[in-house]
mmCIF file of C-alpha atoms in Angstrom:
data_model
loop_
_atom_site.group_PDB
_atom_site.id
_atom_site.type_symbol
_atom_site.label_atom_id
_atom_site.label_comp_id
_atom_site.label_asym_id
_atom_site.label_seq_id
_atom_site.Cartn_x
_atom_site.Cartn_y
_atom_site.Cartn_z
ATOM 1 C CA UNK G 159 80.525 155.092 159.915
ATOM 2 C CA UNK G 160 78.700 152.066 161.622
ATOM 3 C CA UNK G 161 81.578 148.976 161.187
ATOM 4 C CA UNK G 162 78.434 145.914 161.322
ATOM 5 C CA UNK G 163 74.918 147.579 160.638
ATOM 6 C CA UNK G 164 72.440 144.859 160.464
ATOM 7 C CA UNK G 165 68.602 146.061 159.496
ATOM 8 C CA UNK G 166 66.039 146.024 160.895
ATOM 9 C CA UNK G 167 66.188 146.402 164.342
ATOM 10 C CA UNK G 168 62.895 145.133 165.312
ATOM 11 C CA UNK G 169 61.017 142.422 163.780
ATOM 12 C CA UNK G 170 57.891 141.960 164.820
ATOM 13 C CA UNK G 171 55.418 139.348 162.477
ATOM 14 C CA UNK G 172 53.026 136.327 162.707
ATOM 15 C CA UNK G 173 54.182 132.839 163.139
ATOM 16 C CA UNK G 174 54.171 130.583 159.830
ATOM 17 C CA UNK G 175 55.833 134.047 158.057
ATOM 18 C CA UNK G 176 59.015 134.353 155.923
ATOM 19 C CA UNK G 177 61.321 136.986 157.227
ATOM 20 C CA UNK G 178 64.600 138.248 156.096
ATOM 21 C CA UNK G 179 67.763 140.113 158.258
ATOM 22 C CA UNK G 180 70.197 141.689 156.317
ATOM 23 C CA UNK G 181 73.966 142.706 157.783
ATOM 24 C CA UNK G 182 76.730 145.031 156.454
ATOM 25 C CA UNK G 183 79.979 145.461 157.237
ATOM 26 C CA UNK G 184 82.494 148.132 156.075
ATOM 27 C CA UNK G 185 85.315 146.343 157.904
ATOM 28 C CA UNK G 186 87.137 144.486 155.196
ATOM 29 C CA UNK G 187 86.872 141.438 157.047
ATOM 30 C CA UNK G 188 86.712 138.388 155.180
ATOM 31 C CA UNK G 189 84.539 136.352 157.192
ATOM 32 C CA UNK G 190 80.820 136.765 158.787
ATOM 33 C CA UNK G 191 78.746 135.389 161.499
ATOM 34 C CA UNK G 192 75.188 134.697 162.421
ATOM 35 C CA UNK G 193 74.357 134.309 166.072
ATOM 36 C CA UNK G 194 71.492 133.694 167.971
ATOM 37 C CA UNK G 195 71.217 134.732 171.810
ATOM 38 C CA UNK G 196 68.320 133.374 173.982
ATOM 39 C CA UNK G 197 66.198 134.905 176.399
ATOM 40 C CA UNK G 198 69.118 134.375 178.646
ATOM 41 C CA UNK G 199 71.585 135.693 177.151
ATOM 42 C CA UNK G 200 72.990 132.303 176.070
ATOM 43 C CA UNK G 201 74.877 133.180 172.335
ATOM 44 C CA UNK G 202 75.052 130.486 169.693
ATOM 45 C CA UNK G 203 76.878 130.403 166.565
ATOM 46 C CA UNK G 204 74.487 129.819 163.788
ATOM 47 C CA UNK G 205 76.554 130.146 160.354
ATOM 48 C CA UNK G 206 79.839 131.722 159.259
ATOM 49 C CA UNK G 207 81.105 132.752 155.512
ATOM 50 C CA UNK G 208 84.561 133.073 154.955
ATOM 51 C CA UNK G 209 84.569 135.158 151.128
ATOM 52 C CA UNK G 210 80.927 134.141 150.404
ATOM 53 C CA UNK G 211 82.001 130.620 151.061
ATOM 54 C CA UNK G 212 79.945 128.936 154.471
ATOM 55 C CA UNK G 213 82.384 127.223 156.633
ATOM 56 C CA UNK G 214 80.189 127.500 159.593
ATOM 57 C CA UNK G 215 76.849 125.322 159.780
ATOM 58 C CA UNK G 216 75.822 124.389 163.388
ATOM 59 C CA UNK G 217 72.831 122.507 163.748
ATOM 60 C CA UNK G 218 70.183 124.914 162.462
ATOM 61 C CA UNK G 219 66.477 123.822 161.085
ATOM 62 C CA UNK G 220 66.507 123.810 157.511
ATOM 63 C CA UNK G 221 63.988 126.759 157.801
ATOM 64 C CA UNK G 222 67.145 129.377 158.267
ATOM 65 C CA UNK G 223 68.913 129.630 155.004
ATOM 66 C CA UNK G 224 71.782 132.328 154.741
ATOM 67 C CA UNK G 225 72.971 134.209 151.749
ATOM 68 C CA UNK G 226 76.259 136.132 150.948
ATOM 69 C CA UNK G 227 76.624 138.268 147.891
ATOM 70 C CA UNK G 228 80.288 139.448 148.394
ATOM 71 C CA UNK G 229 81.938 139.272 151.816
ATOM 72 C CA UNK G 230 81.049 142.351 153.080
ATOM 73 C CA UNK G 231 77.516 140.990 153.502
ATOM 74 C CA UNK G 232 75.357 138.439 154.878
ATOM 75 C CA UNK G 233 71.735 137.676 154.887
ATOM 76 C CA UNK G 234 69.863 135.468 156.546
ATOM 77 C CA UNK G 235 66.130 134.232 155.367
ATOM 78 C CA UNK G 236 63.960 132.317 157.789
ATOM 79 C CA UNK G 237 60.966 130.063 156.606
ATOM 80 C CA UNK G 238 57.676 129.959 158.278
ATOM 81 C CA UNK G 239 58.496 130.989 161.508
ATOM 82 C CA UNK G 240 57.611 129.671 164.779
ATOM 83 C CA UNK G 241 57.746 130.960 168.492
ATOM 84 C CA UNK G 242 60.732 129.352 169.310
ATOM 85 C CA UNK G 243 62.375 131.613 166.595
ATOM 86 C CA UNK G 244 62.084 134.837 169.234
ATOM 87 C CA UNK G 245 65.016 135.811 169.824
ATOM 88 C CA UNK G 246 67.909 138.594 169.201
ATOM 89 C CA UNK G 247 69.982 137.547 165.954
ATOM 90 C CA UNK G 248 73.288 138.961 165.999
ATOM 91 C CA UNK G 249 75.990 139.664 163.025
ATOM 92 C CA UNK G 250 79.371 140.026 163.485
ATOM 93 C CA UNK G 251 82.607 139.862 160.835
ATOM 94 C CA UNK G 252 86.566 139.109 161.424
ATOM 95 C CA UNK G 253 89.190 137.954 159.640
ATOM 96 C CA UNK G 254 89.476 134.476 159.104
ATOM 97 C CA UNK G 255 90.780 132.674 162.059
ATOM 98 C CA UNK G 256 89.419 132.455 165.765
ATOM 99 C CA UNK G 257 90.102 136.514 166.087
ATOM 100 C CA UNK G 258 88.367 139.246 167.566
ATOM 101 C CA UNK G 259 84.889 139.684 166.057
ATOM 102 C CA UNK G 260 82.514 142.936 165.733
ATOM 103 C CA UNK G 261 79.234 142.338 166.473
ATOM 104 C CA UNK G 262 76.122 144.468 164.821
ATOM 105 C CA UNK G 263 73.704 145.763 167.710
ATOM 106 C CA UNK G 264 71.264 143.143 166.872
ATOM 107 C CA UNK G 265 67.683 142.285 165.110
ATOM 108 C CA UNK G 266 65.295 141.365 168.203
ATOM 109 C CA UNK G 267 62.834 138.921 166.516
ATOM 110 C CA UNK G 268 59.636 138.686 168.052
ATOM 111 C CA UNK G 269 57.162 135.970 166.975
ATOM 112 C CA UNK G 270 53.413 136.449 167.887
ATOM 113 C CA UNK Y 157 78.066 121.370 173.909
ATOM 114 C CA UNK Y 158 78.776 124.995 175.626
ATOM 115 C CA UNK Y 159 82.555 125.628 176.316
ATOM 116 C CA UNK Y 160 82.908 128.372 178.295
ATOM 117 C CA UNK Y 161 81.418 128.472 181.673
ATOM 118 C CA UNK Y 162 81.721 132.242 184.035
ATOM 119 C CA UNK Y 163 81.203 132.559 187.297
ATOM 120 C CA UNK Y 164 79.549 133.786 189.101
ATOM 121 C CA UNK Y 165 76.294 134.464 187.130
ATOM 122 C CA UNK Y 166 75.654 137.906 188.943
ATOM 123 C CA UNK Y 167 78.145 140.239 190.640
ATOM 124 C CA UNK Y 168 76.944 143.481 192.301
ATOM 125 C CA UNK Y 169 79.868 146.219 193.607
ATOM 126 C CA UNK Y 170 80.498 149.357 194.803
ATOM 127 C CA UNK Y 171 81.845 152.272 192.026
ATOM 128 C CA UNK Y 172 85.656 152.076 192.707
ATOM 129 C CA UNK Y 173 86.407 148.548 194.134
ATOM 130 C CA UNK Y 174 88.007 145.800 191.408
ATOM 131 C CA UNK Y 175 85.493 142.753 189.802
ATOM 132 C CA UNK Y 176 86.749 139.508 189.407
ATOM 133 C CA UNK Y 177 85.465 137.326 186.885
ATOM 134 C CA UNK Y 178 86.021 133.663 185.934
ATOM 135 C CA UNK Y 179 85.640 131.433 183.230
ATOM 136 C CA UNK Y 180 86.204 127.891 182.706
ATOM 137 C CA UNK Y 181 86.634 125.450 179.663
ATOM 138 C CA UNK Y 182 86.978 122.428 178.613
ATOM 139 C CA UNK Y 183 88.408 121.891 175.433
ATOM 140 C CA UNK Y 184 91.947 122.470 173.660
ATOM 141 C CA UNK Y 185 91.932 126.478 172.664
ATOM 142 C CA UNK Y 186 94.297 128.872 170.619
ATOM 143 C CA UNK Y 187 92.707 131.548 172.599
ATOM 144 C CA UNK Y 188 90.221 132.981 175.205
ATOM 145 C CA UNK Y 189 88.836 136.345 174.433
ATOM 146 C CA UNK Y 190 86.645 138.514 176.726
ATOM 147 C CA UNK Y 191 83.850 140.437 175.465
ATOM 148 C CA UNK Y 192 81.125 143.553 177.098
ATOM 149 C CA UNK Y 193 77.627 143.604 175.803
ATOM 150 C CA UNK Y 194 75.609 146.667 177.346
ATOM 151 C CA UNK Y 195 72.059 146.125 177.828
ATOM 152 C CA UNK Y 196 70.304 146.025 173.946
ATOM 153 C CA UNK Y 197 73.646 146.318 171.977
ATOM 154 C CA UNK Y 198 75.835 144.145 170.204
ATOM 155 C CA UNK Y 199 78.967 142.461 171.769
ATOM 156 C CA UNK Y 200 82.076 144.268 172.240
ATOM 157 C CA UNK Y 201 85.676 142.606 171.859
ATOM 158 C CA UNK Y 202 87.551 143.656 175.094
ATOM 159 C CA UNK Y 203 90.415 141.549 175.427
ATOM 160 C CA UNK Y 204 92.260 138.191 173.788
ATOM 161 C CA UNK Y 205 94.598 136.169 174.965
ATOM 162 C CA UNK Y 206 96.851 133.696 173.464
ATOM 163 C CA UNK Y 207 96.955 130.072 174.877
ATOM 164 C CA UNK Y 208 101.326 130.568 175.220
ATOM 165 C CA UNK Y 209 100.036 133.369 177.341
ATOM 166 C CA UNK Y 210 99.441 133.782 181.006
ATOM 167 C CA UNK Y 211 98.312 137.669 181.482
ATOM 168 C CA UNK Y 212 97.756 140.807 179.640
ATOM 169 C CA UNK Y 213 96.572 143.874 180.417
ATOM 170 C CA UNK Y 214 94.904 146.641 178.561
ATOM 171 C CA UNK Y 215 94.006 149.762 180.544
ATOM 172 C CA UNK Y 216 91.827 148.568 184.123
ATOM 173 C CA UNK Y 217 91.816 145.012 182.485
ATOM 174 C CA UNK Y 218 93.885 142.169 183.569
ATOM 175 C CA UNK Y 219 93.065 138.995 181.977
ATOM 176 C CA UNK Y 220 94.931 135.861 182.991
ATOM 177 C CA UNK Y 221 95.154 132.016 181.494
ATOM 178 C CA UNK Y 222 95.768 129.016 183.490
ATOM 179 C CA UNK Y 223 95.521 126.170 180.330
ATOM 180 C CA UNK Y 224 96.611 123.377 182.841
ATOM 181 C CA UNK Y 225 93.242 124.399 184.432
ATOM 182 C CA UNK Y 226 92.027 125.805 181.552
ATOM 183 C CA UNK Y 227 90.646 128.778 183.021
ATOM 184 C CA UNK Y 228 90.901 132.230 182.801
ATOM 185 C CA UNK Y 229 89.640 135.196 184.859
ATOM 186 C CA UNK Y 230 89.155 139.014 183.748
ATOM 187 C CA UNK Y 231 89.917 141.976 186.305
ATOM 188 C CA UNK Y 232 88.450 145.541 186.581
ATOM 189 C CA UNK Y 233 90.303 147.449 188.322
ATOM 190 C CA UNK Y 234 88.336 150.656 190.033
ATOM 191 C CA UNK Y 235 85.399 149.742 188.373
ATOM 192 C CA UNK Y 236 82.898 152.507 187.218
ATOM 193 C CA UNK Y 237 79.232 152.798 186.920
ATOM 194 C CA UNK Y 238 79.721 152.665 183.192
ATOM 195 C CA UNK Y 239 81.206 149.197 183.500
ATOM 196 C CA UNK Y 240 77.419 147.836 184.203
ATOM 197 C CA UNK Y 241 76.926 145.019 181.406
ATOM 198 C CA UNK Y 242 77.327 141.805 180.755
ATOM 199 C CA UNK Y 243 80.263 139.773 180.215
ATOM 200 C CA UNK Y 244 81.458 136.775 178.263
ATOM 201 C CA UNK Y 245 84.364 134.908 177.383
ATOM 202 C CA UNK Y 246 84.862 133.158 174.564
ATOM 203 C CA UNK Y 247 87.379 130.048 173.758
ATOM 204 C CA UNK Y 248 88.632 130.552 169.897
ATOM 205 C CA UNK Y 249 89.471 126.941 168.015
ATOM 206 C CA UNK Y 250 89.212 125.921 164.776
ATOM 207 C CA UNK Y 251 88.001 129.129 163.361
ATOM 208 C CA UNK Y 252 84.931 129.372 165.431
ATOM 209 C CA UNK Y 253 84.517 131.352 168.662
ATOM 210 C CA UNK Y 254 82.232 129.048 171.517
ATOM 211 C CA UNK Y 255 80.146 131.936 174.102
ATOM 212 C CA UNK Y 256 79.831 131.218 177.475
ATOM 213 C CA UNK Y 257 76.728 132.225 179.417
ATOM 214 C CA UNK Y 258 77.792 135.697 180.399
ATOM 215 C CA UNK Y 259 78.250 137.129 183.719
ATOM 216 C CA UNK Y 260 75.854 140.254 184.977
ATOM 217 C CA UNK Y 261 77.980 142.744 186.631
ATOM 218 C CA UNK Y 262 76.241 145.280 188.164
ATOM 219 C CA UNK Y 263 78.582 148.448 189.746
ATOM 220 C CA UNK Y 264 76.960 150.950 192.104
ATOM 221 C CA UNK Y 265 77.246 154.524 192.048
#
């Protein structure tokens, strides 16, 4: 009965690879968030969908490229990776509107 | 630019006495929510409050607003060793929710 279940939990691969996250949510929310959180701790909003539309695009290398079928899911893709990529990337859904968002326990991303 | 600033970074207590946490901002919000995220797992939603508000509680929480400063702080009351984690605050505007840096709280058996 996990509300944001984002898969896998663990990435581990080579720089210059093509990786994908995928995230679920069984909330009804309308709207969905990628997030990235630093080494320390620092969390960033990456992109948000709002019913498979993106309303959300910080400034994010052209290498990241998310995806949403239907609202109750959101990829994200990532082009040849590079080190500065490590990190934990975080889901999370609401409904529209600055409200209270549930976050998926994370992908940690580790780029060797 | 980040919005929300805590302080302090790191705050280490004894099981049972109250943690006080602050965060400042610096732009116009609609609200200021407080989240918990225990060590490897996701960020939980622990408290919001509106910017026509000046305190709410919920349980051993007390969050207050002061806009004309704009900052707010988050109390734990009789804090427990399962309150160990980190904690942000986040300013909500224009559909988008800005992180601050997180505080460390650390409570002592």
């Amino acid at each position: 009965d996990t509300a944001v279940s984002q898969t896998p939990k663990y990435l581990v691969t080579q720089m210059g690879n093509d990786k994908s996250i995928k995230c679920e949510q069984n909330l009804g929310h309308d709207t969905m968030y990628w997030y990235k959180q630093d080494s320390k701790k620092f969390l960033k909003i990456m992109f948000s969908y709002n019913n498979k539309e993106l309303i959300i695009n910080e400034t994010v290398p052209n290498r990241f490229s998310p995806k949403s079928p239907d609202k109750a899911h959101l990829n994200l893709h990532i082009n040849s990776l590079e080190l500065g990529d490590s990190a934990v990337y975080f889901c999370a859904s609401s409904f529209k509107g600055s409200q209270p968002q549930h976050f998926g326990d994370g992908t940690r991303l580790s780029i060797l | 630019s980040q919005q929300g600033e805590e302080d302090p970074q790191a705050l280490s207590i004894q099981e049972g006495e109250n943690a006080t946490m602050n965060c400042s901002y610096k732009t116009s919000i609609n609200n200021l929510q407080w989240y918990r995220q225990n060590s490897g797992r996701g960020l939980v939603h622990l408290i919001l409050i509106r910017s026509n508000e000046r305190e709410k509680h919920s349980g051993r929480l007390r969050v207050t607003l002061d806009t004309s400063k704009k900052s707010s702080s988050l109390l734990i009351t009789a804090s427990r060793a399962a309150d160990t984690a980190s904690y942000f605050c986040a300013t909500g505007a224009n559909s988008k929710l800005t992180f601050g840096k997180g505080i460390t709280l650390s409570v002592r058996p």
